[in-house]
């Protein structure tokens, strides 16, 4: 990855980290996500499952909700998602459904993750109605994202 692209990824991931700090401050899991279209942030999501007493308030889902409302479409195939933590299985389904082609991730999560778990929905190729799996760029500001959980 060239230096300019890495700096761009780090810039957008730092925005996600700031959102994750808001979630952590209010007692939610420290996850923040944004969606970019043509170099502009069109949506952001802050983890809010505990705040809203609703498990669907994951940062990635909130970002997708804002983006689809903003674009008046469920097709996000010209967008990029940035998120501090690997999207979970639930969020990965929404990512695949909305056709986001690039996901930039700070930190893999393992057991419940959308690509690193035993249920890798994010990279599955057996569901014929889905487009190709998104390109995954993992490990951007990984140490900073891991520090959110301390």
CSV table of C-alpha atoms in Angstrom, one decimal:
chain,number,residue,atom,x,y,z
A,1,UNK,CA,0.0,0.0,0.0
A,2,UNK,CA,1.5,3.3,-1.0
A,3,UNK,CA,2.1,6.0,1.6
A,4,UNK,CA,-0.7,8.4,0.4
A,5,UNK,CA,-3.3,5.6,0.5
A,6,UNK,CA,-2.1,4.5,4.0
A,7,UNK,CA,-2.3,8.1,5.3
A,8,UNK,CA,-5.9,8.4,3.9
A,9,UNK,CA,-6.9,5.1,5.6
A,10,UNK,CA,-5.3,6.3,8.9
A,11,UNK,CA,-7.1,9.6,8.7
A,12,UNK,CA,-10.5,8.0,8.2
A,13,UNK,CA,-9.8,5.3,10.9
A,14,UNK,CA,-8.9,8.1,13.4
A,15,UNK,CA,-12.4,9.5,12.8
A,16,UNK,CA,-13.8,6.0,13.6
A,17,UNK,CA,-11.6,5.9,16.8
A,18,UNK,CA,-13.1,9.3,17.9
A,19,UNK,CA,-16.6,7.8,17.4
A,20,UNK,CA,-15.6,4.7,19.3
A,21,UNK,CA,-14.4,6.8,22.2
A,22,UNK,CA,-17.9,8.4,22.4
A,23,UNK,CA,-19.4,4.9,22.6
A,24,UNK,CA,-17.0,3.8,25.3
A,25,UNK,CA,-17.7,7.0,27.3
A,26,UNK,CA,-21.4,6.2,27.5
A,27,UNK,CA,-20.9,2.6,28.4
A,28,UNK,CA,-21.2,0.9,25.0
A,29,UNK,CA,-18.6,-1.3,23.3
A,30,UNK,CA,-15.9,1.0,21.8
A,31,UNK,CA,-16.7,0.7,18.1
A,32,UNK,CA,-17.0,3.5,15.5
A,33,UNK,CA,-17.7,3.3,11.8
A,34,UNK,CA,-18.0,5.6,8.9
A,35,UNK,CA,-19.0,5.3,5.2
A,36,UNK,CA,-17.2,7.3,2.5
A,37,UNK,CA,-18.5,8.1,-0.9
A,38,UNK,CA,-16.2,9.9,-3.4
A,39,UNK,CA,-13.9,11.0,-0.6
A,40,UNK,CA,-16.7,12.4,1.6
A,41,UNK,CA,-18.0,11.0,4.8
A,42,UNK,CA,-21.7,10.4,4.2
A,43,UNK,CA,-22.5,8.4,7.3
A,44,UNK,CA,-21.2,7.6,10.7
A,45,UNK,CA,-22.1,5.0,13.3
A,46,UNK,CA,-21.5,4.8,17.0
A,47,UNK,CA,-22.0,1.5,18.9
A,48,UNK,CA,-25.2,1.9,21.0
A,49,UNK,CA,-26.5,-1.5,22.0
A,50,UNK,CA,-26.5,-0.8,25.7
A,51,UNK,CA,-27.5,2.9,25.4
A,52,UNK,CA,-30.6,2.0,23.2
A,53,UNK,CA,-31.2,-1.4,24.8
A,54,UNK,CA,-31.2,-2.8,21.3
A,55,UNK,CA,-28.6,-5.2,20.0
A,56,UNK,CA,-29.0,-3.9,16.4
A,57,UNK,CA,-27.4,-0.6,17.3
A,58,UNK,CA,-24.0,-1.7,16.1
A,59,UNK,CA,-21.8,1.1,14.7
A,60,UNK,CA,-21.7,-0.5,11.2
A,61,UNK,CA,-25.4,-0.9,11.1
A,62,UNK,CA,-25.9,2.7,12.2
A,63,UNK,CA,-23.6,3.9,9.5
A,64,UNK,CA,-25.4,1.8,6.9
A,65,UNK,CA,-28.8,3.1,8.1
A,66,UNK,CA,-27.5,6.7,7.7
A,67,UNK,CA,-25.9,6.0,4.3
A,68,UNK,CA,-29.0,4.3,2.8
A,69,UNK,CA,-31.2,7.2,4.1
A,70,UNK,CA,-28.8,9.8,2.7
A,71,UNK,CA,-28.5,8.1,-0.7
A,72,UNK,CA,-32.2,6.9,-0.8
A,73,UNK,CA,-30.9,3.5,-1.8
A,74,UNK,CA,-29.8,0.2,-0.3
A,75,UNK,CA,-27.0,0.0,-3.0
A,76,UNK,CA,-23.8,1.2,-1.4
A,77,UNK,CA,-21.6,-0.3,-4.1
A,78,UNK,CA,-19.7,3.0,-4.6
A,79,UNK,CA,-18.9,3.4,-1.0
A,80,UNK,CA,-16.1,2.4,1.4
A,81,UNK,CA,-16.7,1.5,5.1
A,82,UNK,CA,-14.2,2.1,7.8
A,83,UNK,CA,-14.6,0.5,11.2
A,84,UNK,CA,-12.5,0.2,14.3
A,85,UNK,CA,-13.4,-3.5,14.8
A,86,UNK,CA,-14.1,-6.4,12.4
A,87,UNK,CA,-17.8,-6.3,11.6
A,88,UNK,CA,-19.7,-9.1,13.5
A,89,UNK,CA,-21.7,-11.7,11.7
A,90,UNK,CA,-24.9,-9.6,11.9
A,91,UNK,CA,-23.2,-6.5,10.5
A,92,UNK,CA,-21.5,-8.5,7.8
A,93,UNK,CA,-24.8,-9.7,6.5
A,94,UNK,CA,-25.9,-6.0,6.1
A,95,UNK,CA,-22.6,-5.1,4.4
A,96,UNK,CA,-23.1,-7.9,1.9
A,97,UNK,CA,-26.8,-7.0,1.4
A,98,UNK,CA,-25.9,-3.4,0.6
A,99,UNK,CA,-22.9,-4.4,-1.6
A,100,UNK,CA,-20.2,-2.3,0.1
A,101,UNK,CA,-17.1,-3.3,-1.9
A,102,UNK,CA,-14.3,-2.2,0.4
A,103,UNK,CA,-14.1,-2.5,4.2
A,104,UNK,CA,-11.2,-1.0,6.1
A,105,UNK,CA,-10.8,-2.5,9.5
A,106,UNK,CA,-8.7,-1.6,12.5
A,107,UNK,CA,-8.8,-4.8,14.5
A,108,UNK,CA,-10.0,-8.4,13.8
A,109,UNK,CA,-12.3,-9.8,16.5
A,110,UNK,CA,-12.2,-13.6,16.1
A,111,UNK,CA,-15.0,-15.7,17.4
A,112,UNK,CA,-17.9,-13.4,16.4
A,113,UNK,CA,-16.2,-11.7,13.4
A,114,UNK,CA,-17.5,-11.6,9.9
A,115,UNK,CA,-14.3,-13.0,8.4
A,116,UNK,CA,-12.2,-14.4,11.1
A,117,UNK,CA,-14.9,-16.6,12.8
A,118,UNK,CA,-16.2,-20.0,11.9
A,119,UNK,CA,-19.1,-18.2,10.2
A,120,UNK,CA,-17.3,-15.9,7.7
A,121,UNK,CA,-20.3,-14.2,6.2
A,122,UNK,CA,-18.2,-11.3,5.0
A,123,UNK,CA,-16.2,-13.5,2.7
A,124,UNK,CA,-18.7,-16.2,1.9
A,125,UNK,CA,-18.9,-17.1,-1.8
A,126,UNK,CA,-21.7,-19.8,-1.6
A,127,UNK,CA,-24.7,-17.4,-1.5
A,128,UNK,CA,-25.4,-16.8,-5.2
A,129,UNK,CA,-27.5,-13.7,-4.8
A,130,UNK,CA,-24.7,-11.7,-3.3
A,131,UNK,CA,-22.0,-9.9,-5.3
A,132,UNK,CA,-18.4,-10.8,-4.8
A,133,UNK,CA,-17.1,-10.5,-1.2
A,134,UNK,CA,-15.7,-7.1,-0.4
A,135,UNK,CA,-12.0,-6.3,-0.4
A,136,UNK,CA,-10.8,-6.3,3.2
A,137,UNK,CA,-8.0,-4.0,4.4
A,138,UNK,CA,-7.2,-5.1,8.0
A,139,UNK,CA,-4.9,-3.7,10.6
A,140,UNK,CA,-5.2,0.1,10.0
A,141,UNK,CA,-4.2,1.8,13.3
A,142,UNK,CA,-4.6,-1.6,14.9
A,143,UNK,CA,-2.8,-0.7,18.2
A,144,UNK,CA,-5.0,2.4,18.6
A,145,UNK,CA,-8.1,0.3,18.0
A,146,UNK,CA,-7.0,-2.4,20.4
A,147,UNK,CA,-6.3,0.3,23.1
A,148,UNK,CA,-10.0,1.3,23.0
A,149,UNK,CA,-10.9,-1.9,24.9
A,150,UNK,CA,-8.5,-1.1,27.8
